[in-house]
Tab-separated table of C-alpha atoms in Angstrom:
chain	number	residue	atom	x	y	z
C	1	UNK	CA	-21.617	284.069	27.971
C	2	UNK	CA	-23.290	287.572	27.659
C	3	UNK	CA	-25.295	288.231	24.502
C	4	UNK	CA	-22.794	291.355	24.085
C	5	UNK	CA	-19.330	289.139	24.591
C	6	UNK	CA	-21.461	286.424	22.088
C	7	UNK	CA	-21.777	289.241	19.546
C	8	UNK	CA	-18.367	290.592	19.890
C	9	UNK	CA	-17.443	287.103	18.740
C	10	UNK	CA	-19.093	286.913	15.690
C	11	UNK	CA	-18.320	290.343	14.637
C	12	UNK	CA	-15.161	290.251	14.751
C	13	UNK	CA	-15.437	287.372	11.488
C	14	UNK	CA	-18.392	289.625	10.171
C	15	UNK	CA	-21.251	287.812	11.089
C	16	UNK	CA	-24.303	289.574	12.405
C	17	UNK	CA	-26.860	286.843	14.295
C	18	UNK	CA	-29.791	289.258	14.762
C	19	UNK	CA	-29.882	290.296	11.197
C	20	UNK	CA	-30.707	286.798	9.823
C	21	UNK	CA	-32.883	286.925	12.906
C	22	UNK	CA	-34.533	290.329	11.093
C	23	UNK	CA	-34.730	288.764	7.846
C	24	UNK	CA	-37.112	285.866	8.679
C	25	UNK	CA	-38.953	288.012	10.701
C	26	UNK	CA	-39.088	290.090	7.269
C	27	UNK	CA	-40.134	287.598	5.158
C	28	UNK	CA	-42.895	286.119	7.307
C	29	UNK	CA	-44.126	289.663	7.172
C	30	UNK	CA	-44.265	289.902	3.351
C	31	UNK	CA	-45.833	286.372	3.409
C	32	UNK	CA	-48.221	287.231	6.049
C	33	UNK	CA	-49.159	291.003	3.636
C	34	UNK	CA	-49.501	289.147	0.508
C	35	UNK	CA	-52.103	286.168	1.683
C	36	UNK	CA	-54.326	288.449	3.735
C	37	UNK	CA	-54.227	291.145	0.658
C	38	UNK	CA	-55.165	288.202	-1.722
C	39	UNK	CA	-57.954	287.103	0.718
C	40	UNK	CA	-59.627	290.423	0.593
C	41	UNK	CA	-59.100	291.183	-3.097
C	42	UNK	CA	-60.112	287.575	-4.114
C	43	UNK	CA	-62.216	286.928	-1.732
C	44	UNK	CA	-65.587	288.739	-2.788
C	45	UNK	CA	-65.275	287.734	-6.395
C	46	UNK	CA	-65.230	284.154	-5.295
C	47	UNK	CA	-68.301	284.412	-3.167
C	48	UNK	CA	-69.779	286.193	-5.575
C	49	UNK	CA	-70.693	289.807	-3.820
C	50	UNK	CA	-70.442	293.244	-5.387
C	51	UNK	CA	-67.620	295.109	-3.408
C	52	UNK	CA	-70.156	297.570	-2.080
C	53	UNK	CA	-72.271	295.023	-0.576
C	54	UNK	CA	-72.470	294.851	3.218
C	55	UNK	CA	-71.349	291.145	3.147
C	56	UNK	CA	-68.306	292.206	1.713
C	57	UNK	CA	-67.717	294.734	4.733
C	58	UNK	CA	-68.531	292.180	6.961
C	59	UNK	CA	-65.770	289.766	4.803
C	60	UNK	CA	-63.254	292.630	5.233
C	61	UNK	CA	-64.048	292.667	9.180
C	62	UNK	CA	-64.103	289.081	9.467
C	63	UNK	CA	-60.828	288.534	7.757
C	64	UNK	CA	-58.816	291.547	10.228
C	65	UNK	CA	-60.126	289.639	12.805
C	66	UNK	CA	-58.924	286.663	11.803
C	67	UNK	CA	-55.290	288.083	10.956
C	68	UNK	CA	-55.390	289.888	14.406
C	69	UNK	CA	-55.207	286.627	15.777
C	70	UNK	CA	-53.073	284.920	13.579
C	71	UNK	CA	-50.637	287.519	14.130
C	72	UNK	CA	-50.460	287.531	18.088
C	73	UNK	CA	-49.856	284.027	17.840
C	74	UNK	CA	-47.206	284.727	15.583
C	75	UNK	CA	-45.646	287.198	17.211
C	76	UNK	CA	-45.237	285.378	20.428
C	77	UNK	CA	-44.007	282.117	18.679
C	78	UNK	CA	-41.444	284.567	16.756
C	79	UNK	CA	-40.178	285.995	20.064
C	80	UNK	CA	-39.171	282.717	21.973
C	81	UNK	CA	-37.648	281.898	18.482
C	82	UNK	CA	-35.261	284.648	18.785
C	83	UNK	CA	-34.915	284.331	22.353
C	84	UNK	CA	-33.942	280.620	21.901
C	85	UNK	CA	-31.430	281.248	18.815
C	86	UNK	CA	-30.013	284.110	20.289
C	87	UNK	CA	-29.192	281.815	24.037
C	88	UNK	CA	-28.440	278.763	22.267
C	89	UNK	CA	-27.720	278.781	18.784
C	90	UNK	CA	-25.902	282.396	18.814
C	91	UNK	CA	-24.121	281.744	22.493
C	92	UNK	CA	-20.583	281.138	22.854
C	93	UNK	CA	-19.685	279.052	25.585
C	94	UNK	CA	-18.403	280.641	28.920
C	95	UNK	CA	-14.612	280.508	28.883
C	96	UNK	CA	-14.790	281.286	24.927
C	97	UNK	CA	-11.577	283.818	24.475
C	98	UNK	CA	-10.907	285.150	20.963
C	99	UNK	CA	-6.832	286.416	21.029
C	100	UNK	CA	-5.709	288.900	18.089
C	101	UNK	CA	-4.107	285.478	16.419
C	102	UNK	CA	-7.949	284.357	16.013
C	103	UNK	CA	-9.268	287.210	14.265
C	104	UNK	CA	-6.384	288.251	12.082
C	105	UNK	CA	-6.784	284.072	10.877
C	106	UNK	CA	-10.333	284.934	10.442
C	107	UNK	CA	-9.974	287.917	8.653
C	108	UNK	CA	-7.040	286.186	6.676
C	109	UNK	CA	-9.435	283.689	5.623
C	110	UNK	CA	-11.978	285.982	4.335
C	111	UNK	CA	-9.019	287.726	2.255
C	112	UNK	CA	-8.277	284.539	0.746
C	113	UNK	CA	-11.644	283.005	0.453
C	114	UNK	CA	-11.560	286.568	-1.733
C	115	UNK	CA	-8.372	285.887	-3.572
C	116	UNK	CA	-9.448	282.319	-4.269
C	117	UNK	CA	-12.603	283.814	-5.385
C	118	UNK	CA	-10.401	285.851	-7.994
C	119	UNK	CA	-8.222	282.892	-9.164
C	120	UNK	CA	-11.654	280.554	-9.569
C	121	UNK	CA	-12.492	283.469	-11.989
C	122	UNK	CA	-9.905	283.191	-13.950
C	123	UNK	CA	-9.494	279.876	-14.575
C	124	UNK	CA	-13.106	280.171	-15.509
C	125	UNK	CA	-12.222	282.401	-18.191
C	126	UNK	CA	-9.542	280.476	-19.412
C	127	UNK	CA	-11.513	277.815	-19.463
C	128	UNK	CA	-14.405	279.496	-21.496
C	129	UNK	CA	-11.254	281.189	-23.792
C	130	UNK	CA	-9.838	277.884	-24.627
C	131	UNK	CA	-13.531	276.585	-25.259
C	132	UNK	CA	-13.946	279.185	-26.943
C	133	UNK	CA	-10.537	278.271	-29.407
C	134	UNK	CA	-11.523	274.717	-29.532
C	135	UNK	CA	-15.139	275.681	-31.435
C	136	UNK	CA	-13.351	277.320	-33.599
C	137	UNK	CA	-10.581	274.671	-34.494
C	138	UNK	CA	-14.282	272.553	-34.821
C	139	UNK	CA	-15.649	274.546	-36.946
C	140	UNK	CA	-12.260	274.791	-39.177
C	141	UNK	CA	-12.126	271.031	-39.034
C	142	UNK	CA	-15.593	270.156	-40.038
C	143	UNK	CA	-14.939	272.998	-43.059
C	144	UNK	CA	-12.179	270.899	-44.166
C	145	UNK	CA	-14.298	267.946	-43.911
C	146	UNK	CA	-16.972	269.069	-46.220
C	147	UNK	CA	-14.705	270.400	-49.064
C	148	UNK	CA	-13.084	267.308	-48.629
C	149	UNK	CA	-16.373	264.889	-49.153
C	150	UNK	CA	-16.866	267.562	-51.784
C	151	UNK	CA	-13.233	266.676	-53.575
C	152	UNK	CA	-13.547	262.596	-53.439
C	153	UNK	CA	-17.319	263.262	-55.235
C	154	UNK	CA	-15.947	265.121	-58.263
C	155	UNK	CA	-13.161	262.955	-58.153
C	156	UNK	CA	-15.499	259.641	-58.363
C	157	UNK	CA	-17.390	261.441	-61.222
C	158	UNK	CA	-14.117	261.875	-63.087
C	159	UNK	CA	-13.193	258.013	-62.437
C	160	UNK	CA	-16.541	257.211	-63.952
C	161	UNK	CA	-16.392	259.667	-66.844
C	162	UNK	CA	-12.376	258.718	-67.489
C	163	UNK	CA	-14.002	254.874	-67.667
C	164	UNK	CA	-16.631	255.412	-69.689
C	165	UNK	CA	-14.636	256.768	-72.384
C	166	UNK	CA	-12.029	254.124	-72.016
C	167	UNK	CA	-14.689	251.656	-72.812
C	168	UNK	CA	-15.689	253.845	-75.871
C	169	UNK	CA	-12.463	253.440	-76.997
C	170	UNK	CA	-11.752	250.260	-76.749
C	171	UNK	CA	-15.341	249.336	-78.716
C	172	UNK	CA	-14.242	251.812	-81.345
C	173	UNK	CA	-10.698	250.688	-81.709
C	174	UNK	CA	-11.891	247.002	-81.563
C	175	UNK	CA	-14.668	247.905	-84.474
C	176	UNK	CA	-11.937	249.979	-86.296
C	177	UNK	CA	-9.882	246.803	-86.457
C	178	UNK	CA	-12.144	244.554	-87.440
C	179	UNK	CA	-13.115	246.735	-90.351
C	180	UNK	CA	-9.260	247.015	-91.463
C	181	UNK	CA	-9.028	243.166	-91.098
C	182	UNK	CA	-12.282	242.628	-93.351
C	183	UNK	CA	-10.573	245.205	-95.892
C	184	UNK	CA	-7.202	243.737	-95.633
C	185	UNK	CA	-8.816	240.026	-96.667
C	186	UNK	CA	-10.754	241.512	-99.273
C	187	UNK	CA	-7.704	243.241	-100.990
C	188	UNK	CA	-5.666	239.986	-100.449
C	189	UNK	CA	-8.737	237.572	-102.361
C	190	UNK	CA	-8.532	240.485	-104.909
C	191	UNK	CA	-5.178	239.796	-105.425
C	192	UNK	CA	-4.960	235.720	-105.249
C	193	UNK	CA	-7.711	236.275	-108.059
C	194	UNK	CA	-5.925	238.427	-110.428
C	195	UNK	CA	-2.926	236.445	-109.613
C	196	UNK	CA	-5.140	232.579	-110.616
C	197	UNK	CA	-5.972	234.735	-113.913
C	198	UNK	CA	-2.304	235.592	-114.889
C	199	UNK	CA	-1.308	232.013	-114.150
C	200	UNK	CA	-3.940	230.919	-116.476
C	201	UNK	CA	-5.553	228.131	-114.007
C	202	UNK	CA	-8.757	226.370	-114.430
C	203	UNK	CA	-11.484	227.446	-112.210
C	204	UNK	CA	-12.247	224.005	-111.632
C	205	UNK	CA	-8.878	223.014	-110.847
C	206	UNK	CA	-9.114	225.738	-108.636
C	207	UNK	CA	-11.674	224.224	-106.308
C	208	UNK	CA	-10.179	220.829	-106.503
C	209	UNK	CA	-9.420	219.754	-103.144
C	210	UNK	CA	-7.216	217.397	-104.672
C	211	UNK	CA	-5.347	219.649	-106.590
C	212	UNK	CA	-2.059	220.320	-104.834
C	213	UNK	CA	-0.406	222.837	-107.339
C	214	UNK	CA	-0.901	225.115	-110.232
C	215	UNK	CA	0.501	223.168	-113.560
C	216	UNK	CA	2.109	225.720	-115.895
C	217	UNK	CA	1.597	228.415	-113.783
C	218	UNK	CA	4.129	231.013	-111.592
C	219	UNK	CA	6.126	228.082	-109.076
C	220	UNK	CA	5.438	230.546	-106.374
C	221	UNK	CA	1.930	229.868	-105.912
C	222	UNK	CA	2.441	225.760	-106.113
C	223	UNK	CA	0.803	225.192	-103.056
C	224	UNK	CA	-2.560	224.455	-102.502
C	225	UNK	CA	-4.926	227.292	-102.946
C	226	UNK	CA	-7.882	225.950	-102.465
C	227	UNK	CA	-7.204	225.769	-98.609
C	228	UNK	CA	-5.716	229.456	-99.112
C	229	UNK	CA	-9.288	230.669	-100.594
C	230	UNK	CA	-11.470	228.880	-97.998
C	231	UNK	CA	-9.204	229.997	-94.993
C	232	UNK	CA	-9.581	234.115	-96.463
C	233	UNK	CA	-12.868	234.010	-97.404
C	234	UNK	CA	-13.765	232.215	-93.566
């Protein structure tokens, strides 16, 4: 088909064959500007010549020259390039008919390649909105966590404290009653002594294993209080 029908075609869904064809032969361009411009800028430096020498004129010369022909060569390679994508690559084939149904699907497609474009957007945003929530719930979490670790380390320090007075307690409770038994058996050998003295009872009797009762004395105390002494006073 024509090159006109051909671009006809691909206009009519936007697409433009012979500017991507432009744009390569744009960038070689730049590409082919910046290495020559290097070449001379660089190039004395490297070999060591002032800039005003007449080697470095002849460097200059030598490397337009050089681009001269680097550039023909180009050029023509470029040209059969475009010649061949825009016969070959950028044909349609003969026969190729584009009806009105064709192009209002293609331009349909571009308005909802658009619209999808939109909705993509905003699920993005949602998504980053509900990342954004869930940081935050994080962040209130891990707060929570800390004061928490916080509450179960003062409350361990209380459990030790609260036991380490119980313990003082029971050691001074324990030594209080020990001292109030000690008293108690003092008061009561006290006693059993003044009461031996009222009853009038040999001493030696007294200490008599072998003596069962007191003879003459109060009948209350007829037992034998020799075992009574010993068992206090242990």
């Amino acid at each position: 088909m024509a090159t006109e029908e051909s671009e006809a075609v691909f206009n009519s869904y936007n697409l433009n064959p012979q500017l991507f064809i432009n744009e390569v032969f744009n960038a070689y361009d730049d590409f082919d500007d910046e290495a020559f411009d290097y070449f001379l800028q660089e190039g004395p430096s490297i070999l060591g010549w002032s800039e005003e020498t007449e080697k470095s004129e002849e460097l200059v010369k030598a490397v337009s020259a050089i681009r001269d022909i680097i550039q023909e060569a180009v050029d023509k390679q470029l040209s059969a390039w475009e010649i061949y994508c825009l016969h070959h690559c950028f044909s349609v084939p003969e026969g190729f008919s584009l009806s009105q149904t064709d192009v209002t699907l293609g331009n349909g497609l571009l308005v909802e390649n658009f619209m999808n474009d939109g909705d993509l957007d905003n699920q993005i945003q949602s998504l980053r909105d509900k990342l954004i929530l869930v940081e935050r719930e994080s962040a209130e979490l891990q707060n929570e966590i800390e004061a928490l670790e916080k509450q179960d380390v003062l409350y361990s320090k209380f459990e030790a404290n609260l036991a380490e007075v119980q313990q003082q307690y029971r050691d001074n409770s324990s030594h209080e009653l020990s001292s109030g038994v000690k008293s108690a058996v003092l008061i009561l050998q006290q006693k059993l002594v003044e009461m031996i003295d009222e009853s009038s009872v040999n001493a030696g009797n007294i200490l008599d294993p072998n003596h069962e009762s007191i003879p003459g004395g109060n009948p209350t105390f007829n037992c034998n209080i020799s075992t009574v002494l010993r068992n206090f006073l242990e």
